[in-house]
């Protein structure tokens, strides 16, 4: 698989907190080839979470370019931004971000409700959702709600939800952060399998062992890329 999944050029993000100005990103240049698996690391305040939010089109940059699907997303209006986010990106969060009153199946289907034109869920969609749930190991849990699931099971729901629209890029924010080591290993194996299938994965983590599972590591400091390495295992 060749080509570029995403690219940022001189990306900047500035926050105005009353009289205080915070430069969270100070000119970041990065390219993410298709099929990449990147771990973004850095201490608190380094800019890694801000970068992930911008890559996820959850916030807009103050300056610079972000090319996603060949488009500069900074120039898109809110509706266009929502459409490209829903089509191209899947999200996995440390805190899972599941809807408490929804079942496993209902949580997985949420992104489908935001497709262009808001088409209704079809029987084919339902079949796809169930297939994803089974693929991530949620047999016998399809009608369960989040409070009935372990942390690892909730993260499996989040992974299935991230895949339901067949996105090109998966953004994972500390995907093992709330999990024990055994469950965290299972989640990492799932991410590695998705990457082998050709998914581009960008993952924020503070754990060196988790970062080492990626194909390369990007180190952030003071809103800039401080270093980049390739893990050779």
Short mmCIF file of C-alpha atoms in Angstrom, two decimals, residues 8-227:
data_model
loop_
_atom_site.label_atom_id
_atom_site.label_comp_id
_atom_site.label_asym_id
_atom_site.label_seq_id
_atom_site.Cartn_x
_atom_site.Cartn_y
_atom_site.Cartn_z
CA UNK A 8 0.51 18.24 8.54
CA UNK A 9 2.64 21.21 7.54
CA UNK A 10 3.72 23.89 10.01
CA UNK A 11 0.71 22.96 12.15
CA UNK A 12 0.04 25.43 14.96
CA UNK A 13 -2.46 25.62 17.77
CA UNK A 14 -2.75 28.55 20.15
CA UNK A 15 -5.15 28.80 23.08
CA UNK A 16 -6.17 32.06 24.75
CA UNK A 17 -6.91 31.46 28.42
CA UNK A 18 -7.88 34.87 29.70
CA UNK A 19 -4.69 36.94 29.79
CA UNK A 20 -2.56 33.84 29.15
CA UNK A 21 -1.62 32.61 25.66
CA UNK A 22 -0.63 28.96 25.33
CA UNK A 23 1.13 27.74 22.19
CA UNK A 24 0.18 24.07 22.29
CA UNK A 25 1.65 23.33 18.85
CA UNK A 26 4.47 25.42 17.42
CA UNK A 27 4.88 24.37 13.81
CA UNK A 28 4.63 20.59 13.43
CA UNK A 29 5.55 18.86 10.17
CA UNK A 30 4.62 15.18 9.90
CA UNK A 31 3.66 12.73 7.18
CA UNK A 32 1.68 9.55 7.83
CA UNK A 33 1.97 7.09 4.94
CA UNK A 34 -0.89 4.70 4.30
CA UNK A 35 -0.45 1.60 6.46
CA UNK A 36 1.66 3.46 9.02
CA UNK A 37 1.51 2.62 12.73
CA UNK A 38 2.80 5.56 14.77
CA UNK A 39 3.11 6.07 18.51
CA UNK A 40 3.13 9.69 19.67
CA UNK A 41 4.85 10.19 23.01
CA UNK A 42 5.69 13.07 25.30
CA UNK A 43 5.17 14.40 28.78
CA UNK A 44 2.01 16.19 29.87
CA UNK A 45 1.79 19.50 28.03
CA UNK A 46 4.04 18.36 25.17
CA UNK A 47 1.28 18.79 22.59
CA UNK A 48 0.58 15.13 21.79
CA UNK A 49 -3.11 15.23 22.75
CA UNK A 50 -3.58 18.53 20.93
CA UNK A 51 -2.03 16.98 17.83
CA UNK A 52 -4.34 13.97 18.04
CA UNK A 53 -7.38 16.23 18.43
CA UNK A 54 -6.40 18.17 15.32
CA UNK A 55 -5.75 14.97 13.37
CA UNK A 56 -9.20 13.83 14.43
CA UNK A 57 -10.82 17.07 13.20
CA UNK A 58 -12.10 17.61 16.72
CA UNK A 59 -10.47 21.03 16.78
CA UNK A 60 -9.19 23.48 14.20
CA UNK A 61 -5.56 24.59 13.86
CA UNK A 62 -4.56 28.20 14.43
CA UNK A 63 -2.15 28.00 11.51
CA UNK A 64 -0.58 25.62 9.03
CA UNK A 65 -2.12 22.87 6.92
CA UNK A 66 -3.67 19.50 7.61
CA UNK A 67 -4.19 17.39 4.52
CA UNK A 68 -6.61 14.48 4.93
CA UNK A 69 -7.89 12.59 1.95
CA UNK A 70 -6.13 15.17 -0.23
CA UNK A 71 -8.11 18.04 1.32
CA UNK A 72 -6.90 20.83 3.57
CA UNK A 73 -9.37 20.32 6.40
CA UNK A 74 -8.69 23.80 7.80
CA UNK A 75 -10.63 25.17 4.84
CA UNK A 76 -13.71 22.98 5.33
CA UNK A 77 -16.92 24.21 6.92
CA UNK A 78 -18.42 22.39 9.89
CA UNK A 79 -20.65 20.10 7.80
CA UNK A 80 -17.79 19.18 5.46
CA UNK A 81 -15.53 18.59 8.45
CA UNK A 82 -18.07 16.25 10.07
CA UNK A 83 -18.48 14.34 6.81
CA UNK A 84 -14.77 13.71 6.26
CA UNK A 85 -14.28 12.85 9.93
CA UNK A 86 -17.06 10.28 9.81
CA UNK A 87 -15.85 8.80 6.53
CA UNK A 88 -12.10 8.63 7.06
CA UNK A 89 -11.46 8.47 10.81
CA UNK A 90 -12.18 6.00 13.59
CA UNK A 91 -11.61 6.86 17.25
CA UNK A 92 -10.53 4.78 20.24
CA UNK A 93 -10.43 6.57 23.60
CA UNK A 94 -8.81 5.70 26.92
CA UNK A 95 -12.15 6.16 28.70
CA UNK A 96 -14.04 4.25 25.95
CA UNK A 97 -16.70 7.01 25.57
CA UNK A 98 -19.57 4.54 25.29
CA UNK A 99 -23.19 5.63 25.74
CA UNK A 100 -24.33 4.19 29.05
CA UNK A 101 -27.92 3.42 28.09
CA UNK A 102 -27.00 1.79 24.77
CA UNK A 103 -26.30 -1.89 24.21
CA UNK A 104 -23.09 -3.14 22.61
CA UNK A 105 -24.78 -3.26 19.21
CA UNK A 106 -26.27 0.22 19.62
CA UNK A 107 -22.92 1.70 20.65
CA UNK A 108 -21.15 0.18 17.65
CA UNK A 109 -23.75 1.57 15.23
CA UNK A 110 -23.52 5.19 16.46
CA UNK A 111 -21.17 6.46 13.67
CA UNK A 112 -23.54 5.08 11.04
CA UNK A 113 -26.18 7.59 12.11
CA UNK A 114 -23.88 10.43 11.02
CA UNK A 115 -23.22 9.28 7.48
CA UNK A 116 -23.82 11.76 4.67
CA UNK A 117 -27.53 12.21 4.18
CA UNK A 118 -28.28 10.36 7.44
CA UNK A 119 -29.54 7.16 5.77
CA UNK A 120 -31.39 4.68 8.01
CA UNK A 121 -29.69 1.59 9.38
CA UNK A 122 -30.25 -1.29 6.97
CA UNK A 123 -30.29 -5.07 7.55
CA UNK A 124 -26.90 -5.18 5.82
CA UNK A 125 -25.62 -2.60 8.31
CA UNK A 126 -26.91 -4.74 11.18
CA UNK A 127 -25.12 -7.77 9.80
CA UNK A 128 -21.91 -5.75 9.52
CA UNK A 129 -22.25 -4.54 13.12
CA UNK A 130 -22.74 -8.06 14.45
CA UNK A 131 -19.78 -9.31 12.42
CA UNK A 132 -17.58 -6.60 13.94
CA UNK A 133 -18.79 -7.40 17.46
CA UNK A 134 -17.97 -11.06 16.97
CA UNK A 135 -14.63 -10.25 15.41
CA UNK A 136 -13.50 -8.33 18.49
CA UNK A 137 -14.60 -11.11 20.81
CA UNK A 138 -17.95 -9.90 22.14
CA UNK A 139 -19.88 -13.14 21.67
CA UNK A 140 -22.69 -13.35 24.19
CA UNK A 141 -22.42 -9.65 25.03
CA UNK A 142 -24.34 -8.05 22.17
CA UNK A 143 -27.28 -6.92 24.33
CA UNK A 144 -25.16 -5.91 27.32
CA UNK A 145 -24.75 -2.31 28.38
CA UNK A 146 -21.40 -0.75 29.34
CA UNK A 147 -21.89 -1.20 33.11
CA UNK A 148 -22.23 -4.95 32.47
CA UNK A 149 -18.86 -5.13 30.71
CA UNK A 150 -15.26 -5.22 31.88
CA UNK A 151 -12.85 -2.47 30.82
CA UNK A 152 -11.36 -4.73 28.17
CA UNK A 153 -14.79 -5.57 26.78
CA UNK A 154 -15.71 -1.89 26.66
CA UNK A 155 -12.54 -1.16 24.72
CA UNK A 156 -13.45 -3.95 22.29
CA UNK A 157 -16.79 -2.21 21.73
CA UNK A 158 -14.87 1.02 21.07
CA UNK A 159 -12.65 -0.73 18.51
CA UNK A 160 -15.66 -2.19 16.71
CA UNK A 161 -17.30 1.25 16.74
CA UNK A 162 -14.12 2.76 15.27
CA UNK A 163 -14.25 0.25 12.41
CA UNK A 164 -17.95 0.41 11.55
CA UNK A 165 -17.55 3.05 8.80
CA UNK A 166 -14.44 1.32 7.40
CA UNK A 167 -12.16 4.32 8.08
CA UNK A 168 -8.74 4.73 6.56
CA UNK A 169 -7.16 6.03 9.77
CA UNK A 170 -7.66 4.92 13.36
CA UNK A 171 -6.77 7.43 16.08
CA UNK A 172 -6.16 5.82 19.47
CA UNK A 173 -5.74 7.92 22.62
CA UNK A 174 -4.06 5.83 25.34
CA UNK A 175 -5.99 2.71 24.22
CA UNK A 176 -4.44 0.56 26.99
CA UNK A 177 -4.30 3.26 29.67
CA UNK A 178 -7.19 1.95 31.79
CA UNK A 179 -6.48 -1.73 31.28
CA UNK A 180 -4.47 -4.36 33.12
CA UNK A 181 -1.39 -5.75 31.35
CA UNK A 182 -3.06 -8.91 30.06
CA UNK A 183 -6.05 -7.07 28.61
CA UNK A 184 -3.79 -4.33 27.28
CA UNK A 185 -1.80 -6.98 25.42
CA UNK A 186 -4.99 -8.31 23.84
CA UNK A 187 -5.95 -4.82 22.66
CA UNK A 188 -2.48 -4.21 21.21
CA UNK A 189 -2.65 -7.49 19.32
CA UNK A 190 -5.94 -6.35 17.82
CA UNK A 191 -4.43 -3.03 16.74
CA UNK A 192 -1.44 -4.80 15.20
CA UNK A 193 -3.77 -7.09 13.28
CA UNK A 194 -5.71 -4.10 11.96
CA UNK A 195 -2.46 -2.47 10.88
CA UNK A 196 -1.37 -5.63 9.05
CA UNK A 197 -4.65 -5.39 7.11
CA UNK A 198 -3.59 -1.95 5.92
CA UNK A 199 -5.17 0.39 8.46
CA UNK A 200 -3.19 3.49 9.33
CA UNK A 201 -2.98 3.86 13.11
CA UNK A 202 -1.89 6.92 15.06
CA UNK A 203 -1.69 6.21 18.79
CA UNK A 204 -0.91 8.46 21.74
CA UNK A 205 0.67 6.62 24.65
CA UNK A 206 2.95 7.28 27.62
CA UNK A 207 3.97 3.64 27.92
CA UNK A 208 7.30 2.72 26.33
CA UNK A 209 6.35 -0.93 25.94
CA UNK A 210 3.17 0.00 24.10
CA UNK A 211 4.99 2.54 21.90
CA UNK A 212 7.54 -0.10 20.95
CA UNK A 213 4.75 -2.09 19.28
CA UNK A 214 4.31 0.65 16.68
CA UNK A 215 6.41 0.86 13.53
CA UNK A 216 7.79 4.24 14.54
CA UNK A 217 7.70 6.64 17.46
CA UNK A 218 7.32 10.41 17.44
CA UNK A 219 8.44 12.34 20.53
CA UNK A 220 6.77 15.66 21.32
CA UNK A 221 8.17 18.39 23.55
CA UNK A 222 6.94 21.95 24.07
CA UNK A 223 4.60 21.77 21.09
CA UNK A 224 7.21 20.55 18.64
CA UNK A 225 8.49 17.25 17.30
CA UNK A 226 11.57 16.66 19.42
CA UNK A 227 12.59 13.39 17.80
#
